[in-house]
PDB file of C-alpha atoms in Angstrom:
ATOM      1  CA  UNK A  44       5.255 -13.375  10.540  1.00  0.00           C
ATOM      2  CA  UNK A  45       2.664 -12.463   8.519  1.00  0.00           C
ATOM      3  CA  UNK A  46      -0.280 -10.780  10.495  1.00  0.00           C
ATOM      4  CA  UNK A  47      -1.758  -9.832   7.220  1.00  0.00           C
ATOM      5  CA  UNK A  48      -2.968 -13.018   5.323  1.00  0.00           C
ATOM      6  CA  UNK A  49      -5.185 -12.819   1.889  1.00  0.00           C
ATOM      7  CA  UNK A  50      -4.871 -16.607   1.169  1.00  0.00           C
ATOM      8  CA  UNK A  51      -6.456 -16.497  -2.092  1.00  0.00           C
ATOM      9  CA  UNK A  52      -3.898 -15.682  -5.130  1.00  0.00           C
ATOM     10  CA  UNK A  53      -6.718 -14.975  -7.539  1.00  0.00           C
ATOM     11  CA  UNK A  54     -10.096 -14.942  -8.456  1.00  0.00           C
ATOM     12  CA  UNK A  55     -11.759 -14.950 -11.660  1.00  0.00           C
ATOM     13  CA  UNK A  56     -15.209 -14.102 -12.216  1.00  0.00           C
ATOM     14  CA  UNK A  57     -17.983 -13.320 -15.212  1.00  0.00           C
ATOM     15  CA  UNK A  58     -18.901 -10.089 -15.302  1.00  0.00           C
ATOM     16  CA  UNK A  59     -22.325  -8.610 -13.776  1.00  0.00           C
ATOM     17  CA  UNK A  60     -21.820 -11.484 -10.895  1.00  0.00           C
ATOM     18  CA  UNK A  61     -20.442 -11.096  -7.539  1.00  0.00           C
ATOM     19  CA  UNK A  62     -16.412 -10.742  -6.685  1.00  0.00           C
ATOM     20  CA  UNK A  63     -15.676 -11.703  -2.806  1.00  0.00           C
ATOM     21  CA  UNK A  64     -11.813 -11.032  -1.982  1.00  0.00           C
ATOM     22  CA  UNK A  65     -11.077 -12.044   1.736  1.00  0.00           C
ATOM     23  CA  UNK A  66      -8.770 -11.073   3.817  1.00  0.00           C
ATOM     24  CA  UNK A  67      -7.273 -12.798   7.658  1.00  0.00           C
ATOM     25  CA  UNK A  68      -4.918 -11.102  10.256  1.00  0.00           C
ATOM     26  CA  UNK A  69      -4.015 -11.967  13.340  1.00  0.00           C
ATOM     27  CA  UNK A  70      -2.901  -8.790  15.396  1.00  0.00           C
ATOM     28  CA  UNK A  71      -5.808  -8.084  17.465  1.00  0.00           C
ATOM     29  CA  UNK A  72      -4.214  -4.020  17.816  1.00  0.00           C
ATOM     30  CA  UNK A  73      -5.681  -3.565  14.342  1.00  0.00           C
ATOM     31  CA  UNK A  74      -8.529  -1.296  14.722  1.00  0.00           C
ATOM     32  CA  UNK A  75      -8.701   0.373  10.805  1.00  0.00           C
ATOM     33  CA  UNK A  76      -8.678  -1.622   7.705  1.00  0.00           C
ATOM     34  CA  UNK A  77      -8.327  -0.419   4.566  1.00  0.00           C
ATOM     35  CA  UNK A  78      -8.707  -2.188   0.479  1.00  0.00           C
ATOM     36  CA  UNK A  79      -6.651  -0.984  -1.925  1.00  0.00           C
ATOM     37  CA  UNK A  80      -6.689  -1.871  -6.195  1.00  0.00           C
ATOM     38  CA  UNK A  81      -3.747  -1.714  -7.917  1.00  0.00           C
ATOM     39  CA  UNK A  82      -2.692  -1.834 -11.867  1.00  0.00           C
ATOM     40  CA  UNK A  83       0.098  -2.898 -13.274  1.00  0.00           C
ATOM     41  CA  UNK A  84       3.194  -0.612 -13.070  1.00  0.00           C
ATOM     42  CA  UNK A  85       0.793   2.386 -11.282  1.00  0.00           C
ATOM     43  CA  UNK A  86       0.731   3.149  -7.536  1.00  0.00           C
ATOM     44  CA  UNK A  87      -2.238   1.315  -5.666  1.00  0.00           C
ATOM     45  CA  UNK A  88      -5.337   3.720  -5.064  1.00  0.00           C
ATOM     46  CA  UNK A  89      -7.493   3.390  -2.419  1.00  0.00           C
ATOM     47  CA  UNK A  90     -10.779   1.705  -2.652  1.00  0.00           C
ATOM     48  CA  UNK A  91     -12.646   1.820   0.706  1.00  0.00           C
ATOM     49  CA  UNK A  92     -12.017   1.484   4.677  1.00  0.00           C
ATOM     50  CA  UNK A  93     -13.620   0.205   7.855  1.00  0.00           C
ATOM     51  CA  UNK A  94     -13.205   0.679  11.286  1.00  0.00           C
ATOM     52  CA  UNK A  95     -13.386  -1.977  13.965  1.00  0.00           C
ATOM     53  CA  UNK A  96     -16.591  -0.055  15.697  1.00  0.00           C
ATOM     54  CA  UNK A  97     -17.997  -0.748  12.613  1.00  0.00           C
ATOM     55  CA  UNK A  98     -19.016  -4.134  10.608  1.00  0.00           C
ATOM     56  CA  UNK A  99     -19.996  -3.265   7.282  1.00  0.00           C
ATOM     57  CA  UNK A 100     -18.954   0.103   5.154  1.00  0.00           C
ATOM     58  CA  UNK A 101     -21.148   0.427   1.752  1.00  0.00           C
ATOM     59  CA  UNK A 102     -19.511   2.704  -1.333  1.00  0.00           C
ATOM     60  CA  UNK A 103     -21.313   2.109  -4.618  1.00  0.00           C
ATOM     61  CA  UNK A 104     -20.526  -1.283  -6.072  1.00  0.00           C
ATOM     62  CA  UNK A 105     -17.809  -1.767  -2.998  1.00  0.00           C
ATOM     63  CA  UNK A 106     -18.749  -3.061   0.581  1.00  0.00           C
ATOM     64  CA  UNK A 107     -16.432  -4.443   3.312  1.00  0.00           C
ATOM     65  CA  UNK A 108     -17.086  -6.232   6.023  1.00  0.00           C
ATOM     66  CA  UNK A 109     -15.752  -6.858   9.079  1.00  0.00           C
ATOM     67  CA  UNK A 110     -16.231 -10.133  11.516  1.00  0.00           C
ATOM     68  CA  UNK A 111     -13.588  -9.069  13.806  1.00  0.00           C
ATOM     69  CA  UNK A 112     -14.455 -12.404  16.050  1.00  0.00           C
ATOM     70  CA  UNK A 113     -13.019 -14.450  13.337  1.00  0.00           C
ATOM     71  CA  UNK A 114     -10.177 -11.588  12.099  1.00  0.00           C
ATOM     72  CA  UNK A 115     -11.892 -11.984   8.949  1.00  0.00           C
ATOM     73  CA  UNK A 116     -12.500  -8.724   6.219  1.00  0.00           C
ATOM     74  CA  UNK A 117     -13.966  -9.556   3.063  1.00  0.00           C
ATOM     75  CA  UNK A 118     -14.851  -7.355   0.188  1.00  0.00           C
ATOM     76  CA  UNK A 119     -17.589  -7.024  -1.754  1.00  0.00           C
ATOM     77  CA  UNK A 120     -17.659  -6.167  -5.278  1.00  0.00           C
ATOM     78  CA  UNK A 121     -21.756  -5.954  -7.268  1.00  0.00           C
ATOM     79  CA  UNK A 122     -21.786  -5.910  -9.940  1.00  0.00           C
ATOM     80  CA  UNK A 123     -18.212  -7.203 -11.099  1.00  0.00           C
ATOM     81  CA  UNK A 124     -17.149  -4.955 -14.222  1.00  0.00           C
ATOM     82  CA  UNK A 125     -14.142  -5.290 -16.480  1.00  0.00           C
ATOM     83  CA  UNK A 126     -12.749  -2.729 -15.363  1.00  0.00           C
ATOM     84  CA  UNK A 127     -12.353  -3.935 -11.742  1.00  0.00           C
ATOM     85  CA  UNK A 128      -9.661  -6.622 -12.941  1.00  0.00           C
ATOM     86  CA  UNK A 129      -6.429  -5.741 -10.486  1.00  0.00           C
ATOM     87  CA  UNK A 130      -4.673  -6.617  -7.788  1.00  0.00           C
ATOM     88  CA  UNK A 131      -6.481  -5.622  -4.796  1.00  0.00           C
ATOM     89  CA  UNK A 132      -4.570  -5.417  -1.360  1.00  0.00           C
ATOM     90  CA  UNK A 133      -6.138  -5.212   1.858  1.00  0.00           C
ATOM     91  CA  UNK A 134      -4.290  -3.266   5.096  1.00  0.00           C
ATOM     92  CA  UNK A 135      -4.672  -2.831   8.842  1.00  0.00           C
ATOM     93  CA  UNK A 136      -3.784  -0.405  10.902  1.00  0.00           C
ATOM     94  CA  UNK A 137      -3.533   0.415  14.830  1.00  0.00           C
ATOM     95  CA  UNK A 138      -5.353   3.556  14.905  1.00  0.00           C
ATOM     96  CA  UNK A 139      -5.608   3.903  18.706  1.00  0.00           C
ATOM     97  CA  UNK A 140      -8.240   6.731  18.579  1.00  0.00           C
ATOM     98  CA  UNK A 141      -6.927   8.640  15.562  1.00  0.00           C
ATOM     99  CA  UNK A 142      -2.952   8.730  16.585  1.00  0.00           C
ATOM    100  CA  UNK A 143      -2.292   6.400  13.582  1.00  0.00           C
ATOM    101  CA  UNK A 144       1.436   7.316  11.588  1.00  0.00           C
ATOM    102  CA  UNK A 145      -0.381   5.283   9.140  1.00  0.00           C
ATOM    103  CA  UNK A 146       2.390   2.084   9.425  1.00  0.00           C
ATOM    104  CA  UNK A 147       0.112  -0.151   7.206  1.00  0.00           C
ATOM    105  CA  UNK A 148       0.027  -3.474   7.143  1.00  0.00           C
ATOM    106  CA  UNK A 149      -0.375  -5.029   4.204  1.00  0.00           C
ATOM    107  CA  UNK A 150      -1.524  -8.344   2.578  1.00  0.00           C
ATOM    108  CA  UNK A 151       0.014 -10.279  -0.267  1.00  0.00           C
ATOM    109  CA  UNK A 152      -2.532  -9.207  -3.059  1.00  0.00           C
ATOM    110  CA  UNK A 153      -5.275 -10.680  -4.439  1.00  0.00           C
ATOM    111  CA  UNK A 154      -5.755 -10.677  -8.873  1.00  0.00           C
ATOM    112  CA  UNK A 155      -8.786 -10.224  -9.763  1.00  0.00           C
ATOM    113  CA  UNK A 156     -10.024 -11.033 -12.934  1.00  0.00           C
ATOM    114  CA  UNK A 157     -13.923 -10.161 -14.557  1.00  0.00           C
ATOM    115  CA  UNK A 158     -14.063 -11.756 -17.381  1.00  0.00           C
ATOM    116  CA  UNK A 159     -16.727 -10.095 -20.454  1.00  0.00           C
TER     117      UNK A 159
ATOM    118  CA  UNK B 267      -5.133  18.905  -5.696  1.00  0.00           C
ATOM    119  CA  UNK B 268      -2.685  16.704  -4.632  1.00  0.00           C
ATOM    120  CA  UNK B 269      -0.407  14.784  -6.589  1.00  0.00           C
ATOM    121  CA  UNK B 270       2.944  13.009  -5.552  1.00  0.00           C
ATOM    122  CA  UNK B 271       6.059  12.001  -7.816  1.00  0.00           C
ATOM    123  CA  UNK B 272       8.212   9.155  -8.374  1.00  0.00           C
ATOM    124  CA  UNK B 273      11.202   8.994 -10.588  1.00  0.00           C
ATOM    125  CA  UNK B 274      12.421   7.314 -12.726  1.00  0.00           C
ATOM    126  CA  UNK B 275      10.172   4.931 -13.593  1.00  0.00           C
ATOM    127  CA  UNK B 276      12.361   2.062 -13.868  1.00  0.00           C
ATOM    128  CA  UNK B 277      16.229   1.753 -13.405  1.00  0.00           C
ATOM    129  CA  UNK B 278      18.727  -1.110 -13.787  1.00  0.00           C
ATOM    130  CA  UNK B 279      21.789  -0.952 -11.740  1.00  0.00           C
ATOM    131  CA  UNK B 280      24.547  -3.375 -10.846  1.00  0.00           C
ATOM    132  CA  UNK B 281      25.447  -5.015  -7.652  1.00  0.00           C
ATOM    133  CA  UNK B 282      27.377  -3.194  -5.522  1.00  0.00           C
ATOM    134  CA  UNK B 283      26.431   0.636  -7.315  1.00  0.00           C
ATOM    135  CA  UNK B 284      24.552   3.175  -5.044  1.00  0.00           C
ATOM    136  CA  UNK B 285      21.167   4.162  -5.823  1.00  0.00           C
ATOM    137  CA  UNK B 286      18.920   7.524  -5.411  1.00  0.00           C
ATOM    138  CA  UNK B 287      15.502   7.288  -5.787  1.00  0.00           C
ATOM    139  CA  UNK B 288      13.326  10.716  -5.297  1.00  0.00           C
ATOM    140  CA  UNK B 289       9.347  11.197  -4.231  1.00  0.00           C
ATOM    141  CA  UNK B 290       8.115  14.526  -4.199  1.00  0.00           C
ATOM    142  CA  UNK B 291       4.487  16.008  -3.076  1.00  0.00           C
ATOM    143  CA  UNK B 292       3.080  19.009  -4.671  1.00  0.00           C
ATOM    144  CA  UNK B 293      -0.165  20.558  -3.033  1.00  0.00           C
ATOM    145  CA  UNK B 294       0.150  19.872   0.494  1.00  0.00           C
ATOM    146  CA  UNK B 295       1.763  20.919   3.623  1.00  0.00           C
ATOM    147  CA  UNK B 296       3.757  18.534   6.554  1.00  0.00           C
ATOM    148  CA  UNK B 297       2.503  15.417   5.120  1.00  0.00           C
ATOM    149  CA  UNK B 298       3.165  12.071   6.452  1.00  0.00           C
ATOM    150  CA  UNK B 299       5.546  10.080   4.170  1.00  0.00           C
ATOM    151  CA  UNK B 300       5.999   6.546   3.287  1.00  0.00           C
ATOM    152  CA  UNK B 301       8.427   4.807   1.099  1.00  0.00           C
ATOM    153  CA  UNK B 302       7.091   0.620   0.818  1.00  0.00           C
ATOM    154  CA  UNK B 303       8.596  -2.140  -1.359  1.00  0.00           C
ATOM    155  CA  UNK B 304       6.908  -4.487  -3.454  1.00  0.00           C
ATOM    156  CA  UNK B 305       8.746  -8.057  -4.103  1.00  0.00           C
ATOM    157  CA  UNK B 306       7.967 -10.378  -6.773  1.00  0.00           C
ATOM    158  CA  UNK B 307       4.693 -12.272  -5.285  1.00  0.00           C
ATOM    159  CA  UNK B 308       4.628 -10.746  -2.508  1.00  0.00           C
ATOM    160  CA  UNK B 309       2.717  -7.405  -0.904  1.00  0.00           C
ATOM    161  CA  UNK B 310       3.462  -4.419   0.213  1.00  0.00           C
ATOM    162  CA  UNK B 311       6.320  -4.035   2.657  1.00  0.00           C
ATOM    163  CA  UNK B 312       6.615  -0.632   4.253  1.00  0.00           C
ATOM    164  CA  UNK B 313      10.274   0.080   4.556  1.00  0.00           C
ATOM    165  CA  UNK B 314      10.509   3.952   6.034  1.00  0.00           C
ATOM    166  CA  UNK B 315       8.064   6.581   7.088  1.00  0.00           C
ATOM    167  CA  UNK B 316       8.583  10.197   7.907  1.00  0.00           C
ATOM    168  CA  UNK B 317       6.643  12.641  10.326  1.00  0.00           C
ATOM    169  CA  UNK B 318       8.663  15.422   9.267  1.00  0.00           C
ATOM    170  CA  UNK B 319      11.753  17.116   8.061  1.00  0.00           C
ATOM    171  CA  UNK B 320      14.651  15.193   9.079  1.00  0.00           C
ATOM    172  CA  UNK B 321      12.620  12.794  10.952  1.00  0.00           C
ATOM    173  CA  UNK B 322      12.783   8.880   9.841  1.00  0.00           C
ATOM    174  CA  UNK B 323      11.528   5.891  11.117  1.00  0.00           C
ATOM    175  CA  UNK B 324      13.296   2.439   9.818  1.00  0.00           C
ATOM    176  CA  UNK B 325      10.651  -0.202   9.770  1.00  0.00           C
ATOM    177  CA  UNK B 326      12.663  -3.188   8.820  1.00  0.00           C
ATOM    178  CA  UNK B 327      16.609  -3.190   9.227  1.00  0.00           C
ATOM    179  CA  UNK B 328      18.059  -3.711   5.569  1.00  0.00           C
ATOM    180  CA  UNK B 329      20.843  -2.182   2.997  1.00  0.00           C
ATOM    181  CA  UNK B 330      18.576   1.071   2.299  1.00  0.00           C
ATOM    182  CA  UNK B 331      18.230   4.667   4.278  1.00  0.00           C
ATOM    183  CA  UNK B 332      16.018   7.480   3.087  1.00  0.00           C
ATOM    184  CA  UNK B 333      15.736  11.022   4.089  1.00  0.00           C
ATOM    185  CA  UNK B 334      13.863  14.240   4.067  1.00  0.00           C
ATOM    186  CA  UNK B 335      15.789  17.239   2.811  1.00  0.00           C
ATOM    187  CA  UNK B 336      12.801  19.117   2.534  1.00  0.00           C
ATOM    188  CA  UNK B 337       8.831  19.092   4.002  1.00  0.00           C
ATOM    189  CA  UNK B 338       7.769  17.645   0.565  1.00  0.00           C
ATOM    190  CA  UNK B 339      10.646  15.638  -0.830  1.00  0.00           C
ATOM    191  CA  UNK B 340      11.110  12.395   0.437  1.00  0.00           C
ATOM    192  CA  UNK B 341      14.861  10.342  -0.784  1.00  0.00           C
ATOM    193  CA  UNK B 342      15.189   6.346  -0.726  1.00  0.00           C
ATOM    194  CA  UNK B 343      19.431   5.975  -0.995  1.00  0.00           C
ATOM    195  CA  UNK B 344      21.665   2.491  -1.483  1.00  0.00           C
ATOM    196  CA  UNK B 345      25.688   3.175  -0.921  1.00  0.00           C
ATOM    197  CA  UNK B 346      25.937  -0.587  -2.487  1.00  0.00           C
ATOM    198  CA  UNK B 347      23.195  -2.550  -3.940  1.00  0.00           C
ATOM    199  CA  UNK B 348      22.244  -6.144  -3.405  1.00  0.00           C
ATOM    200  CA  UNK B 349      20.627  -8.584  -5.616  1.00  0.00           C
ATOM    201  CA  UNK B 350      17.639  -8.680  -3.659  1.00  0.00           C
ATOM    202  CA  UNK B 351      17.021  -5.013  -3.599  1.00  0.00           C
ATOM    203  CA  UNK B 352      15.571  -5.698  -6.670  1.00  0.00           C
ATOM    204  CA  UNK B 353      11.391  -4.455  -6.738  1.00  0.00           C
ATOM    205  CA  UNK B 354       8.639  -2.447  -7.232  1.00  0.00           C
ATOM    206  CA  UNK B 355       9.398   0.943  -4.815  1.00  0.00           C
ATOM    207  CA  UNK B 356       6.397   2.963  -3.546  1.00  0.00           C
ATOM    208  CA  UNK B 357       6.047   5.897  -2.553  1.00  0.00           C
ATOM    209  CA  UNK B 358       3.035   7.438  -0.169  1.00  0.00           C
ATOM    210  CA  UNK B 359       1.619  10.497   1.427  1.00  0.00           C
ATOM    211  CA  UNK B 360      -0.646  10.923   4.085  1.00  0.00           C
ATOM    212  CA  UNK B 361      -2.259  13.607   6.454  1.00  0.00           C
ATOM    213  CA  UNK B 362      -1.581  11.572   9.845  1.00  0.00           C
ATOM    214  CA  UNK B 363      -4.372   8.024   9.552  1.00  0.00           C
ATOM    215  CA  UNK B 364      -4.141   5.204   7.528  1.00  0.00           C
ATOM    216  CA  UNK B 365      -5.288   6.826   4.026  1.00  0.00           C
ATOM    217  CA  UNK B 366      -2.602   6.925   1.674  1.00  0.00           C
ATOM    218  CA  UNK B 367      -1.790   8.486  -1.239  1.00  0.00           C
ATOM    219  CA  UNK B 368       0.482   5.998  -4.144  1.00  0.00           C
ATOM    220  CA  UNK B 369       3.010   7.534  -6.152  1.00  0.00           C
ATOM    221  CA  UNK B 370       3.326   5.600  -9.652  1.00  0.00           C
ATOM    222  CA  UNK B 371       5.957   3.658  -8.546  1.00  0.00           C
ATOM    223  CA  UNK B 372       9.739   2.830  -9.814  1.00  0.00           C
ATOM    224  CA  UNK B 373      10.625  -0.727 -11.187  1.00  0.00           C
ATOM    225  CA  UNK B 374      14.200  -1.286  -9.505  1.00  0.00           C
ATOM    226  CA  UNK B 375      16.401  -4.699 -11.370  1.00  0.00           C
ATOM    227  CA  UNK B 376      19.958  -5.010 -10.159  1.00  0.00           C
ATOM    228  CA  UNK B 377      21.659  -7.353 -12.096  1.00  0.00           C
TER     229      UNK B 377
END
């Protein structure tokens, strides 16, 4: 079962416009979710976080946001660069006020590609 | 800093040999750690984590073990290994939430 869904394989888009990777789950225990980019063959690094008091976080070019009605995250990346061409995963996690082991959740990946 | 360790990098192994793979932290005390597997297409899977020395929790039941000799060293272990062992091993540090720290990762084929 996968409680961590990001239904889109890939997404390719020009650079200097807007990159929107989503992400679905369906436990309703998440309470912290978290983006992470990956490159090939290196260890994924992590990008930026929300909690569920929370709907939007803002870092730089990277916002998330959270409907957690729908169990919906989406990120946003403005402007797209290059550079940002990875895999990004997104993960959940059942914080219960800060007593998280962090046992992540992940999704499958999305590639993202910015194109010059 | 911090920085964590993987190695090797990559490794093919037959079926049926055992396998050692080691993750070490360097610049941090009692850390949480993780060890996650990455299939072909698919995301991350986390496969053990560890509160402490000695302590680890299986996540999924399946033909690997790991262990914690020491507070910083963190051992994923195979006595025989399958064909579907085969992946893209992770290991991860963390102080206790869900923020984790990657290792580079080791490319397992077992042929």
């Amino acid at each position: 079962d996968q409680q961590v869904k990001q239904n889109s394989p890939s997404l390719s888009v020009q650079e200097g416009r807007i990159s929107i990777l989503n992400c679905d789950y369906t436990n309703s225990m998440f309470d912290y979710f978290l983006w992470y980019k990956k490159y090939p063959a290196e260890g994924p690094t992590f990008l930026i976080s929300i909690s569920s008091i929370k709907d939007k976080n803002e870092d730089g070019r990277f916002t998330v946001f959270l409907n957690k009605s729908a169990k919906h995250l989406s990120l946003h990346i403005v402007p797209s660069q290059p550079g940002d061409s990875a895999v990004y995963f997104c993960a959940a996690d059942i914080n219960a006020g800060g007593t998280s082991y962090g046992k992540l959740t992940f999704g499958q990946g999305t590639i993202l590609t910015v194109h010059p | 800093s911090q920085t964590i360790h993987q190695w090797p990098a990559t490794l093919v192994q037959p079926v049926g040999s055992p396998l050692s793979l080691e993750c070490t932290v360097e610049g941090t005390s009692n850390p949480n750690l993780y060890w996650y597997r990455q299939a072909a297409g698919r995301g991350l899977q986390l496969l053990f984590y560890s509160v402490g020395i000695g302590q680890i929790s299986s996540e999924v039941p399946q033909n690997l073990s790991a262990s914690r000799p020491q507070d910083r060293q963190f051992i994923l272990s195979s006595k025989k290994l399958l064909l579907s062992d085969s992946g893209f091993y992770l290991c991860a540090w963390g102080w206790g939430g869900s923020e984790q720290f990657f290792g580079p990762g080791t490319r397992l084929t077992v042929l």
